[in-house]
JSON list of C-alpha atoms in Angstrom, two decimals:
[
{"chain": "A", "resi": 1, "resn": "UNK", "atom": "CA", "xyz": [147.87, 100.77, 96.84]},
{"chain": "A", "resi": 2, "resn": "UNK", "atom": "CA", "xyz": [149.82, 100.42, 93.69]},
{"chain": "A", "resi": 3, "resn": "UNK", "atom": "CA", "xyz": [148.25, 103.75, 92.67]},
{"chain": "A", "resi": 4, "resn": "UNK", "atom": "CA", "xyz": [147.51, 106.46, 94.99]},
{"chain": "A", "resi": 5, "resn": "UNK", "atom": "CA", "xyz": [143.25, 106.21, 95.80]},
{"chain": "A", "resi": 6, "resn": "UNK", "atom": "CA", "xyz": [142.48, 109.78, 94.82]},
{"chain": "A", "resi": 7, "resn": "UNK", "atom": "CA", "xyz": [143.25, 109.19, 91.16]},
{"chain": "A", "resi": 8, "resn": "UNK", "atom": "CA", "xyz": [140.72, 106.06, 90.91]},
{"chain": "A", "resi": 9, "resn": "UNK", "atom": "CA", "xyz": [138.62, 108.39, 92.88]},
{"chain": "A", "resi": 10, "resn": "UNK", "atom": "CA", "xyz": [138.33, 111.21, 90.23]},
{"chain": "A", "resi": 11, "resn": "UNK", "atom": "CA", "xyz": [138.01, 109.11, 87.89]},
{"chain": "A", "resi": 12, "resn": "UNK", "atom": "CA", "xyz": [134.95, 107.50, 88.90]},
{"chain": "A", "resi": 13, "resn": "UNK", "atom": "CA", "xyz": [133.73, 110.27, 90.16]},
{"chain": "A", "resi": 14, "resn": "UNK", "atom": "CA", "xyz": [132.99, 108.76, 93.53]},
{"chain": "A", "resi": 15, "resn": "UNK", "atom": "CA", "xyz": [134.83, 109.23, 96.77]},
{"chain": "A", "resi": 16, "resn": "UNK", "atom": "CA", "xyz": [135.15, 107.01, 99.69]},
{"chain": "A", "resi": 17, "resn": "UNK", "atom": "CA", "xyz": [134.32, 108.03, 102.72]},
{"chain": "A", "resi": 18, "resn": "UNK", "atom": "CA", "xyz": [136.06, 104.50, 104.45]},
{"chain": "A", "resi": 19, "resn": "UNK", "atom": "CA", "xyz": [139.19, 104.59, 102.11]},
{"chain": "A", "resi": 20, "resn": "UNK", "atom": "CA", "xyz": [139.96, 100.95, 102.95]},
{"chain": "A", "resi": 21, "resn": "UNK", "atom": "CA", "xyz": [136.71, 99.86, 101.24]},
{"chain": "A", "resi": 22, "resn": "UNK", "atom": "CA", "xyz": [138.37, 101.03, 98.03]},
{"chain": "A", "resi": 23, "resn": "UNK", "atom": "CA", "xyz": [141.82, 98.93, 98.94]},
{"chain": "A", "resi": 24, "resn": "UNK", "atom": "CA", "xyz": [139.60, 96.07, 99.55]},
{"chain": "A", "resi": 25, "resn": "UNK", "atom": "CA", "xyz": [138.35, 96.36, 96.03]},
{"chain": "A", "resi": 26, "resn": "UNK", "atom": "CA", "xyz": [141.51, 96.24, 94.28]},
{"chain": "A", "resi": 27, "resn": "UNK", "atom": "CA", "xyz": [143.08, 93.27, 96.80]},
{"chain": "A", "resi": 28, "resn": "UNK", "atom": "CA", "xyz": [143.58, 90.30, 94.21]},
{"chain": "A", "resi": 29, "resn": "UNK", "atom": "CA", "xyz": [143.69, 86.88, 95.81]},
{"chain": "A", "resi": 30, "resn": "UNK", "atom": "CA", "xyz": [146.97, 86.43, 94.59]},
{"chain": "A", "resi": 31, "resn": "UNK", "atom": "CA", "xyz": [148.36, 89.45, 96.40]},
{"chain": "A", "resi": 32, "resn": "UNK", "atom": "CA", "xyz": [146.55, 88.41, 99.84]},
{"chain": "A", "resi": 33, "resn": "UNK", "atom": "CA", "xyz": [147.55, 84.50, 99.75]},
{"chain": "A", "resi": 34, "resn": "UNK", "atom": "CA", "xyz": [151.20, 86.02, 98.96]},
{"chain": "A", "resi": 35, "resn": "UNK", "atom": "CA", "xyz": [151.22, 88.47, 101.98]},
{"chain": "A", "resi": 36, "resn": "UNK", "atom": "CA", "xyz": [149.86, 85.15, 103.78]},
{"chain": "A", "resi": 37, "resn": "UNK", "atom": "CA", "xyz": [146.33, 87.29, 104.71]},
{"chain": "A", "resi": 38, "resn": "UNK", "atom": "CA", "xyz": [143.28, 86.04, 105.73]},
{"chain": "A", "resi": 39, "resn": "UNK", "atom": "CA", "xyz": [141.32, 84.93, 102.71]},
{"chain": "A", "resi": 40, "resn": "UNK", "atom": "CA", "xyz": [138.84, 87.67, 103.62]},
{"chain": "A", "resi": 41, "resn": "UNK", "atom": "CA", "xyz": [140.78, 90.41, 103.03]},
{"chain": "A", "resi": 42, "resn": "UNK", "atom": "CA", "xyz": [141.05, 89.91, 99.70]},
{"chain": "A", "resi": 43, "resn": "UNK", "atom": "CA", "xyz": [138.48, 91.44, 96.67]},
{"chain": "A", "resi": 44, "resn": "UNK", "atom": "CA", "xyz": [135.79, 88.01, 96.46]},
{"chain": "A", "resi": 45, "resn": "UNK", "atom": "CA", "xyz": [133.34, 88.88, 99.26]},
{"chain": "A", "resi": 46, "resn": "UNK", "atom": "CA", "xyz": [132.98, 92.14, 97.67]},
{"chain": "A", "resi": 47, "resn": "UNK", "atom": "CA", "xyz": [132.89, 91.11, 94.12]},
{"chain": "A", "resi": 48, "resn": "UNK", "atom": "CA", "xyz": [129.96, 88.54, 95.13]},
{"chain": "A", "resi": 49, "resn": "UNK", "atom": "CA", "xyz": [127.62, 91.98, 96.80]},
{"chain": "A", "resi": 50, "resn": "UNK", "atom": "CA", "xyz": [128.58, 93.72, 93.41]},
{"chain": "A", "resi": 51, "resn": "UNK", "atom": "CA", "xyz": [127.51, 91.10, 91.36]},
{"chain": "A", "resi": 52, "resn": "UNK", "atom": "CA", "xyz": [123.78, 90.71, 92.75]},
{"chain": "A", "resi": 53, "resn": "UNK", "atom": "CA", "xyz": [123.99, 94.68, 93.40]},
{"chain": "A", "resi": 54, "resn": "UNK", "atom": "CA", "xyz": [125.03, 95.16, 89.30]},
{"chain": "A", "resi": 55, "resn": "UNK", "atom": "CA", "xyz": [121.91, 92.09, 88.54]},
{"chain": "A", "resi": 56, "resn": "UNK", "atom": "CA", "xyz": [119.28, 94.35, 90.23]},
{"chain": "A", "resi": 57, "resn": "UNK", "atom": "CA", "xyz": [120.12, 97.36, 88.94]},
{"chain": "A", "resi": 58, "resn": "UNK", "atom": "CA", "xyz": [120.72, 96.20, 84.75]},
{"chain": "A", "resi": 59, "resn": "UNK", "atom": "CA", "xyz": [117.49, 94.37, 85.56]},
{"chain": "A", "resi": 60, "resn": "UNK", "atom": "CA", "xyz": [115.47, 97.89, 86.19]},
{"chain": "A", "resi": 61, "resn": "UNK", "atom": "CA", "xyz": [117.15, 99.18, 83.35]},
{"chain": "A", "resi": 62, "resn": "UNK", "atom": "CA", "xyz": [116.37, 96.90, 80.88]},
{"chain": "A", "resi": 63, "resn": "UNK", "atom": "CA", "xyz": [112.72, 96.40, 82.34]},
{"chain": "A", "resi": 64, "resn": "UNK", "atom": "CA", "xyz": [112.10, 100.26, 81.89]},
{"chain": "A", "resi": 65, "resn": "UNK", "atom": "CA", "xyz": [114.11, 100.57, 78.55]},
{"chain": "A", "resi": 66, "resn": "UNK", "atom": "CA", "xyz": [112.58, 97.81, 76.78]},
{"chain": "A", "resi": 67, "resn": "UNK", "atom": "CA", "xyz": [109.12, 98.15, 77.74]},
{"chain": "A", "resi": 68, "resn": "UNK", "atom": "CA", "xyz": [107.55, 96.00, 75.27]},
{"chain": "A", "resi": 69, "resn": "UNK", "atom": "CA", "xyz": [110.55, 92.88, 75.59]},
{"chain": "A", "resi": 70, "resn": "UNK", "atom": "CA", "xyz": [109.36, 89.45, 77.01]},
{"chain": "A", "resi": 71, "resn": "UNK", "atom": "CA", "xyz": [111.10, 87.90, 80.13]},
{"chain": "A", "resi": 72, "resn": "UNK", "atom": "CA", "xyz": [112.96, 85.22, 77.58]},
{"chain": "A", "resi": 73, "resn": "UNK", "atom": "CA", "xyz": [114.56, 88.54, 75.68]},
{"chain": "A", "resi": 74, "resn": "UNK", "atom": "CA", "xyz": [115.14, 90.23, 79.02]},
{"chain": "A", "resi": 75, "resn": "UNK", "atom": "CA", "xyz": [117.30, 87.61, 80.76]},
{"chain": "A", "resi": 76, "resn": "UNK", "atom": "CA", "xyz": [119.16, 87.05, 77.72]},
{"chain": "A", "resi": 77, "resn": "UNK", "atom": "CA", "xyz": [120.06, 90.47, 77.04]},
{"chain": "A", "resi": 78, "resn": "UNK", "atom": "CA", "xyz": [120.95, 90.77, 81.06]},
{"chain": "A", "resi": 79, "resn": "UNK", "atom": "CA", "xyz": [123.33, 88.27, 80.51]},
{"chain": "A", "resi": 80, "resn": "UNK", "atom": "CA", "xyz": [125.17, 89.68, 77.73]},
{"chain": "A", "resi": 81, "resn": "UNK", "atom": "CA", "xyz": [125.13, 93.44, 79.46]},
{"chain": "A", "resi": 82, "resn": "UNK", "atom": "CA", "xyz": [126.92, 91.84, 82.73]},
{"chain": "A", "resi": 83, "resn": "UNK", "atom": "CA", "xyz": [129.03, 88.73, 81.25]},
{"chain": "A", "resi": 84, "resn": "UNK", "atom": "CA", "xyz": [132.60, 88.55, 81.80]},
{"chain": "A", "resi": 85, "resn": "UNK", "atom": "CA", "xyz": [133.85, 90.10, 78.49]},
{"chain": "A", "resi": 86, "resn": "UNK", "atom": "CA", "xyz": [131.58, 93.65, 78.92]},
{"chain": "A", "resi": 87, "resn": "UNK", "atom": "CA", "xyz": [132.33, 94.23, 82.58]},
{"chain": "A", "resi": 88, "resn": "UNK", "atom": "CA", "xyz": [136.35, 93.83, 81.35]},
{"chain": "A", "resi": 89, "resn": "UNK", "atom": "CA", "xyz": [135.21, 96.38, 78.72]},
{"chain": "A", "resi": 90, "resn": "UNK", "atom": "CA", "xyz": [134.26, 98.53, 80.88]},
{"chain": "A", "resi": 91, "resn": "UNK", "atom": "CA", "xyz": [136.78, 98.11, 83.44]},
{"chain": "A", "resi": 92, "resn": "UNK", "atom": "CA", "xyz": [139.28, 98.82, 80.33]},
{"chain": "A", "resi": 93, "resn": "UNK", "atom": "CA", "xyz": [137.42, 101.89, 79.99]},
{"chain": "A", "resi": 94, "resn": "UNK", "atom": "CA", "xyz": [138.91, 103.64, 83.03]},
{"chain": "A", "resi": 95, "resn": "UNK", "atom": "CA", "xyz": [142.10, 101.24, 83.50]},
{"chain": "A", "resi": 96, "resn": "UNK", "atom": "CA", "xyz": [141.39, 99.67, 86.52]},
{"chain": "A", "resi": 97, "resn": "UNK", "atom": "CA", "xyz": [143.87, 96.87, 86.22]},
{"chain": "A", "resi": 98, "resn": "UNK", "atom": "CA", "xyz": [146.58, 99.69, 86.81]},
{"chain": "A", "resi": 99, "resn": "UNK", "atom": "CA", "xyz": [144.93, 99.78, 90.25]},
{"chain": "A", "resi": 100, "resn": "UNK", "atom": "CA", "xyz": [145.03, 96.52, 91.38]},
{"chain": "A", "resi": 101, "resn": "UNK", "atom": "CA", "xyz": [147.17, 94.89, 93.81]},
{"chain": "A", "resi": 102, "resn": "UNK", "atom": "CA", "xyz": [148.67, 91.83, 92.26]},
{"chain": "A", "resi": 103, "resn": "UNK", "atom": "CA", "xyz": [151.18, 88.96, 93.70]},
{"chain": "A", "resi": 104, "resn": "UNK", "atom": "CA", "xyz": [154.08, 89.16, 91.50]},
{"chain": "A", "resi": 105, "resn": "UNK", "atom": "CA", "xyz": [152.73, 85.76, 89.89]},
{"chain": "A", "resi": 106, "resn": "UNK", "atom": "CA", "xyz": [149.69, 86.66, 88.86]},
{"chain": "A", "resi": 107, "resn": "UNK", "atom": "CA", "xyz": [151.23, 90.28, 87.78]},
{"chain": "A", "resi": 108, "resn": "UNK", "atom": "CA", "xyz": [154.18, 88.38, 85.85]},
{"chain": "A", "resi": 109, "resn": "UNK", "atom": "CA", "xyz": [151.46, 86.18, 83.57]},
{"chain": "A", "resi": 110, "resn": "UNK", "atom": "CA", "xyz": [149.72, 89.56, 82.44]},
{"chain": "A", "resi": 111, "resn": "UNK", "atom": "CA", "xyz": [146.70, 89.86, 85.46]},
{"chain": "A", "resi": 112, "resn": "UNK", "atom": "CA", "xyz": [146.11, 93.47, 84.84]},
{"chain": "A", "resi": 113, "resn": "UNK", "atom": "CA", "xyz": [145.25, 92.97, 81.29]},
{"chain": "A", "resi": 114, "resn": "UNK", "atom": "CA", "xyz": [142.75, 89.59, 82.20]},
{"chain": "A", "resi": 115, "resn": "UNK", "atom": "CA", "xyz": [139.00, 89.58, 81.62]},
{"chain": "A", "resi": 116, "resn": "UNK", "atom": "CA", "xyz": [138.48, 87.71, 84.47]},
{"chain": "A", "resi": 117, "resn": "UNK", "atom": "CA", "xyz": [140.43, 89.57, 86.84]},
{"chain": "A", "resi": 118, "resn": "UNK", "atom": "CA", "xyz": [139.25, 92.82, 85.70]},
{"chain": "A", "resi": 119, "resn": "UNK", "atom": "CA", "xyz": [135.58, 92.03, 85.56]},
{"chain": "A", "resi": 120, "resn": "UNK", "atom": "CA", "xyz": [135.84, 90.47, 88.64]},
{"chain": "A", "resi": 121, "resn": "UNK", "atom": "CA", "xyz": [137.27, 93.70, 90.15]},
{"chain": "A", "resi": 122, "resn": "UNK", "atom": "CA", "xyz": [134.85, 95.71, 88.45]},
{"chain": "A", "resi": 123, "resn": "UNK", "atom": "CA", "xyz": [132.26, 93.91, 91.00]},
{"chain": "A", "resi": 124, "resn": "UNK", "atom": "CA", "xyz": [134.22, 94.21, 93.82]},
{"chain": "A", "resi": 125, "resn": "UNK", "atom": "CA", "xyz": [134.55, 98.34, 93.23]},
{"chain": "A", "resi": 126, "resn": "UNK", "atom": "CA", "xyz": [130.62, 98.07, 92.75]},
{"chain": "A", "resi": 127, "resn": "UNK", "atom": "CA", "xyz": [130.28, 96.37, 95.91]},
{"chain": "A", "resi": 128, "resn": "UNK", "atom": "CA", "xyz": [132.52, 98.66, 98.03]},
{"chain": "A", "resi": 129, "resn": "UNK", "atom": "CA", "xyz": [130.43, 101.59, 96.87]},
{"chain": "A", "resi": 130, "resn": "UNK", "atom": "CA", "xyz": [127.25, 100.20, 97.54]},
{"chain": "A", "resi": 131, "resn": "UNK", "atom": "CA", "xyz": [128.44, 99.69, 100.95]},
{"chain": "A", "resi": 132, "resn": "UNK", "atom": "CA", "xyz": [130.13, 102.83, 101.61]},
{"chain": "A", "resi": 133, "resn": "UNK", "atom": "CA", "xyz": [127.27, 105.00, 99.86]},
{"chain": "A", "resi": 134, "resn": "UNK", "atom": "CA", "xyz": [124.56, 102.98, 99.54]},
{"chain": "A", "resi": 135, "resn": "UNK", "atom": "CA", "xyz": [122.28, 101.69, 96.40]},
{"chain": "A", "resi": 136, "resn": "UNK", "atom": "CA", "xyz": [122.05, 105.10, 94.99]},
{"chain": "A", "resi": 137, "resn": "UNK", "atom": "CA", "xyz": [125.63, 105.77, 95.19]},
{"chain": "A", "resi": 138, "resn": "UNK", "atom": "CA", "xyz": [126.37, 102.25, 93.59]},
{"chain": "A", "resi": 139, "resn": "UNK", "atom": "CA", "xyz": [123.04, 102.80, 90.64]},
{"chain": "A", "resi": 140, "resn": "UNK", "atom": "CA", "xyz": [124.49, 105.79, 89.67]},
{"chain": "A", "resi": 141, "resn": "UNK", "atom": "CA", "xyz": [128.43, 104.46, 89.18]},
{"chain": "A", "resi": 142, "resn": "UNK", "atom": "CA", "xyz": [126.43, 101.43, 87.26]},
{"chain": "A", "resi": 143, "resn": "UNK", "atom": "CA", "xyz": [124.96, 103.92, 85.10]},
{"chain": "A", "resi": 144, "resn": "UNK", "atom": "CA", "xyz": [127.22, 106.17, 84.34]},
{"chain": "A", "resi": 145, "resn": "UNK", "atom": "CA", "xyz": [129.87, 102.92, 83.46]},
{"chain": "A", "resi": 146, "resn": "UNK", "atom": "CA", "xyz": [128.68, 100.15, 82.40]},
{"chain": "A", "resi": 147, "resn": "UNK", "atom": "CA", "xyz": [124.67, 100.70, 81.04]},
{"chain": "A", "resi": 148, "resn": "UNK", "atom": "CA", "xyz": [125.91, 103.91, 79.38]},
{"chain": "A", "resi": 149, "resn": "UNK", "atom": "CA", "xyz": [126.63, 103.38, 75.67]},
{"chain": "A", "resi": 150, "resn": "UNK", "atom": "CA", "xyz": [125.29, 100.10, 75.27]},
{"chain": "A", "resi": 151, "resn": "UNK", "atom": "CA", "xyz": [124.71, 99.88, 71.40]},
{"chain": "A", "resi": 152, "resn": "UNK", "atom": "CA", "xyz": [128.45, 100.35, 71.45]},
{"chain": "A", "resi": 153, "resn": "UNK", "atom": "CA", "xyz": [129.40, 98.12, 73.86]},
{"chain": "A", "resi": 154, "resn": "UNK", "atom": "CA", "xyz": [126.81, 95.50, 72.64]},
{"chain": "A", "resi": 155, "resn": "UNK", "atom": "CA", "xyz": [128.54, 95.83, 69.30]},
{"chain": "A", "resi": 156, "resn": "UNK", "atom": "CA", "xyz": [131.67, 95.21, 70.66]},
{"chain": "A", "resi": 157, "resn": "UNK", "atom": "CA", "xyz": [131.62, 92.34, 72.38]},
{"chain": "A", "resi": 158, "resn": "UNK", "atom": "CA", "xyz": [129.11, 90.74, 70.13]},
{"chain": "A", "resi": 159, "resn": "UNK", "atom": "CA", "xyz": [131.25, 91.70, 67.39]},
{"chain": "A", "resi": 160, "resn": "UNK", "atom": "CA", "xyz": [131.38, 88.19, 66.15]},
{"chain": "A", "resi": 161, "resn": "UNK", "atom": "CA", "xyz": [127.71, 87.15, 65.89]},
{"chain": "A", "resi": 162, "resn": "UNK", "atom": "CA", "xyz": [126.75, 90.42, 64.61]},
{"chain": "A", "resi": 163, "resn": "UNK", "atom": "CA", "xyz": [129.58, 90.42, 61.52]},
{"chain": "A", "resi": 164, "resn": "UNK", "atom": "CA", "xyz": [128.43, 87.40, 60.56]},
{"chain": "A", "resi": 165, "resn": "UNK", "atom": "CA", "xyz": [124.51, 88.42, 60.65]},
{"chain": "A", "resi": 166, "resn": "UNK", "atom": "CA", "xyz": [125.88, 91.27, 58.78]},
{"chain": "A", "resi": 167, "resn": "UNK", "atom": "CA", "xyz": [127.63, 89.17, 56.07]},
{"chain": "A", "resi": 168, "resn": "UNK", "atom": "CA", "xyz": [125.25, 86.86, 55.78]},
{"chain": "A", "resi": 169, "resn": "UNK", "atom": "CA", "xyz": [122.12, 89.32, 55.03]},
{"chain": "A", "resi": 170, "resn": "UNK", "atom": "CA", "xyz": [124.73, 90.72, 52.15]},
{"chain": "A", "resi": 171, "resn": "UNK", "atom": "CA", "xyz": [124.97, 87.35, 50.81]},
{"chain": "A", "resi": 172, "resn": "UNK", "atom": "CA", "xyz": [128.88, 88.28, 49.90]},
{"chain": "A", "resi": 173, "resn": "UNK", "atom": "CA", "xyz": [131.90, 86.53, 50.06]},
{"chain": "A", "resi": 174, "resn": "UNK", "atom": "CA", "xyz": [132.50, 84.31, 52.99]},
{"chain": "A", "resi": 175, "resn": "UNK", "atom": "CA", "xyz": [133.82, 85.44, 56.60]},
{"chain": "A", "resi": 176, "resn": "UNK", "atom": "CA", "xyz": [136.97, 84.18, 57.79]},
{"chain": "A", "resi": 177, "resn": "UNK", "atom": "CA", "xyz": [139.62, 84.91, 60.47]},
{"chain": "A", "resi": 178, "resn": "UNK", "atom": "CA", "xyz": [143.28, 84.50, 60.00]},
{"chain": "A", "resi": 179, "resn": "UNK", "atom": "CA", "xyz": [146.00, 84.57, 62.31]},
{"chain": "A", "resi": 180, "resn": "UNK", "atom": "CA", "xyz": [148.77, 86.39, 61.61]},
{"chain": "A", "resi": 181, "resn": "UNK", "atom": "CA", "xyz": [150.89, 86.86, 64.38]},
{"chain": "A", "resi": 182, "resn": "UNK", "atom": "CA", "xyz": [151.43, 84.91, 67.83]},
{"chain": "A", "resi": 183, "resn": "UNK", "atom": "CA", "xyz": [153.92, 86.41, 70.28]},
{"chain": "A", "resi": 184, "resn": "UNK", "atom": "CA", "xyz": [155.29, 85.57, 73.47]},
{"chain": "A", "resi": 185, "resn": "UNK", "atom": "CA", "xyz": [155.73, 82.84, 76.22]},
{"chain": "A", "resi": 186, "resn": "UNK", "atom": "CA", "xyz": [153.18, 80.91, 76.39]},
{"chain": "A", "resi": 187, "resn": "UNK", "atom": "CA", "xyz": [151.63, 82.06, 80.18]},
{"chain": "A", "resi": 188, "resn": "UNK", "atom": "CA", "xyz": [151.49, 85.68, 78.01]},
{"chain": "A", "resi": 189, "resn": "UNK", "atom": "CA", "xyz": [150.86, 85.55, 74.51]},
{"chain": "A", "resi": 190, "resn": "UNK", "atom": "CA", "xyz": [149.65, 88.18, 72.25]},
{"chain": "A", "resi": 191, "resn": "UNK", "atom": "CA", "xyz": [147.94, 87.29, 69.40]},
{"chain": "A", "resi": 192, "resn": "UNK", "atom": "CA", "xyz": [146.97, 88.93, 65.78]},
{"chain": "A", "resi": 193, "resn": "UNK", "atom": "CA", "xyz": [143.94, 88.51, 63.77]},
{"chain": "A", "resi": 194, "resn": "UNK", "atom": "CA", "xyz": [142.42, 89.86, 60.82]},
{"chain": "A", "resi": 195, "resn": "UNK", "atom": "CA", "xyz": [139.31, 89.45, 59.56]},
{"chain": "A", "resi": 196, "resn": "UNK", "atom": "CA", "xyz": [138.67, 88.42, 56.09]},
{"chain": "A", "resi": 197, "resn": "UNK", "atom": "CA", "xyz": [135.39, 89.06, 53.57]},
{"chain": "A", "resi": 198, "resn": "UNK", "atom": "CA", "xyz": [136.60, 86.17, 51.26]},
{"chain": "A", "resi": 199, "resn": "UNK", "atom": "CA", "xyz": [140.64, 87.64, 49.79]},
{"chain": "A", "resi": 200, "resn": "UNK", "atom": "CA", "xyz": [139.66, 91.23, 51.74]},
{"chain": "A", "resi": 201, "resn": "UNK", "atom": "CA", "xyz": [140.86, 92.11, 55.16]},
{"chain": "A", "resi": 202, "resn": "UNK", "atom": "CA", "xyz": [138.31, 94.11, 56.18]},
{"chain": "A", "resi": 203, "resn": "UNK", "atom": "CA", "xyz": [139.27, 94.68, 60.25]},
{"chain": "A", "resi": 204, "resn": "UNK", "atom": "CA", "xyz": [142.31, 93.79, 62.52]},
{"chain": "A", "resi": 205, "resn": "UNK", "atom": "CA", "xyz": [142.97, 93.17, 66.03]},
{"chain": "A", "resi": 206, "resn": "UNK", "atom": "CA", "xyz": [144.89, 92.08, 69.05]},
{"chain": "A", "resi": 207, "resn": "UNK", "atom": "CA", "xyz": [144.94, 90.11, 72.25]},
{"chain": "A", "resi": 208, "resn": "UNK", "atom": "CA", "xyz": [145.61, 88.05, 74.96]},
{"chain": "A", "resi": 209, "resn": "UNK", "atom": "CA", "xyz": [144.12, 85.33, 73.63]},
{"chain": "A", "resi": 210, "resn": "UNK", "atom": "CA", "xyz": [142.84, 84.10, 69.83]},
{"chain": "A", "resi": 211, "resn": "UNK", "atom": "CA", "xyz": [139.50, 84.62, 71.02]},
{"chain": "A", "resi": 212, "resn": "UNK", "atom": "CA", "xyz": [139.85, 88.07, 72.27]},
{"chain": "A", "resi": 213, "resn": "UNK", "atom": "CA", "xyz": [142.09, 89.17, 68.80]},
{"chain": "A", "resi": 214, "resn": "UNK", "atom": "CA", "xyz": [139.05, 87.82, 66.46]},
{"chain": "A", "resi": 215, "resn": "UNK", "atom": "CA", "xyz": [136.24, 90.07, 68.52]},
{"chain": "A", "resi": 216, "resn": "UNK", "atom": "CA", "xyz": [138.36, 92.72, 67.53]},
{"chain": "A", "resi": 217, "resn": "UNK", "atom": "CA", "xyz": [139.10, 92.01, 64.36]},
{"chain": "A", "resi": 218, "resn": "UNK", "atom": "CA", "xyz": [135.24, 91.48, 63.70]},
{"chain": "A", "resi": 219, "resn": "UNK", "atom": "CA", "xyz": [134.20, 95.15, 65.55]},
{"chain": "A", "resi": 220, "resn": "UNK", "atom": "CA", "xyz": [136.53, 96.74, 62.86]},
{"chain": "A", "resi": 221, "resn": "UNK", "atom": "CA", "xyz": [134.97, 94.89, 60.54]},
{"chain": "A", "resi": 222, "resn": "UNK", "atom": "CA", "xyz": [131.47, 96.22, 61.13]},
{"chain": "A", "resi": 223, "resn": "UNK", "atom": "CA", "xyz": [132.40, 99.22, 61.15]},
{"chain": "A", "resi": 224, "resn": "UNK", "atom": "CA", "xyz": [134.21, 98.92, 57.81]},
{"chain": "A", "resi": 225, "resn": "UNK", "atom": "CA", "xyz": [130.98, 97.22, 56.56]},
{"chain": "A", "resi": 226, "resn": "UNK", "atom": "CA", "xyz": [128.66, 99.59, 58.10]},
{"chain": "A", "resi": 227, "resn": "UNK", "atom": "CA", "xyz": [130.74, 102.34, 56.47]},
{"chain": "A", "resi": 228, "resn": "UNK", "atom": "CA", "xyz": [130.74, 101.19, 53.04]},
{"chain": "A", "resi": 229, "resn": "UNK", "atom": "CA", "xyz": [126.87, 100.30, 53.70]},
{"chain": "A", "resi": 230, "resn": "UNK", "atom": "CA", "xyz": [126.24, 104.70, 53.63]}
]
């Protein structure tokens, strides 16, 4: 490991009782095909349990929390809770990338800091745990880091949609995004974005890709909004 276990360990606040569970969590594809290992050993197979274990488990939440929602709304919401961009929240959360094994290729072009690869690894650490203590074991890691603080998280990653709800039901000035700054090669650019309530930069943000930069920009924005709202 590129970090020792124990670390990972306390921060989760689960530990392993078959270590190499954990190792097989964090194996990239990248690092396996580049230590020439059988395509097994590396994080898929475990990232594929996670994903239906993480589906059943979002899908008792939401039927218990929203008790009044129809199936349409569920689903819907389900999908939003577990997409790729909220399970790389989350996995941000409590750094995971620093924990993953990378080939040099992948680790060169900025792997540590990808939504896919994250989120992906965020399943595969749900499905070793759910394996090495059960569906309680994984329920309660669900819980306690990816369902917890979902208003937040939902405003996050739906930053965009809900600015321009937000700006719309003001009837203000128009939203608009600008790029300011664009750095680096292009297999590892960073990128700069503000957003704009007609001449007003009202938020600011940055990332990997133009995308990623504008949801920030817009969460800052809400919250900007939101505050001026009180």
């Amino acid at each position: 490991m590129n970090k020792k276990t124990d670390t990972l360990e306390e921060l989760i606040g689960y530990h392993f009782k078959d270590k190499r569970l954990l190792s097989h969590a964090m194996t990239h594809s990248s690092y396996a095909n580049e230590k020439r290992w059988d395509k097994t050993r590396c994080n898929e197979r475990l990232e594929f349990l996670g994903d239906a274990v993480l589906e059943v488990v979002s899908s008792d939440f939401l039927f218990h929390k929203y008790k009044d929602m129809p199936e349409g709304e569920l689903t819907k919401t389900r999908a939003s809770m577990v997409c790729e961009p909220a399970l790389a929240y989350c996995a941000f959360e409590i750094h995971l990338g620093e924990y993953l094994l990378l080939g040099k290729g992948e680790e060169a072009t900025g792997g540590r800091e990808r939504n896919s690869v994250v989120s992906d690894a965020m399943e595969a650490l749900i499905g070793a745990i759910y394996l090495d203590g059960g569906f309680a074991s994984a329920k309660e890691f669900i819980h306690n880091f990816i369902l917890n603080d979902m208003e937040h998280k939902q405003l996050f990653y739906d930053s965009k949609t809900i600015l321009q709800e937000l700006v719309q039901s003001m009837g203000d000035a128009p939203l608009s995004y600008e790029l300011l700054r664009e750095d680096g090669p292009d297999h590892n650019k960073v990128f700069e974005v503000c957003a704009k309530l007609g001449d007003e930069e009202i938020g600011r943000g940055t990332g990997r890709t133009k995308k990623a930069a504008e949801a920030k920009a817009a969460y800052y924005g809400i919250l900007k909004v939101k505050g001026s709202q009180v």
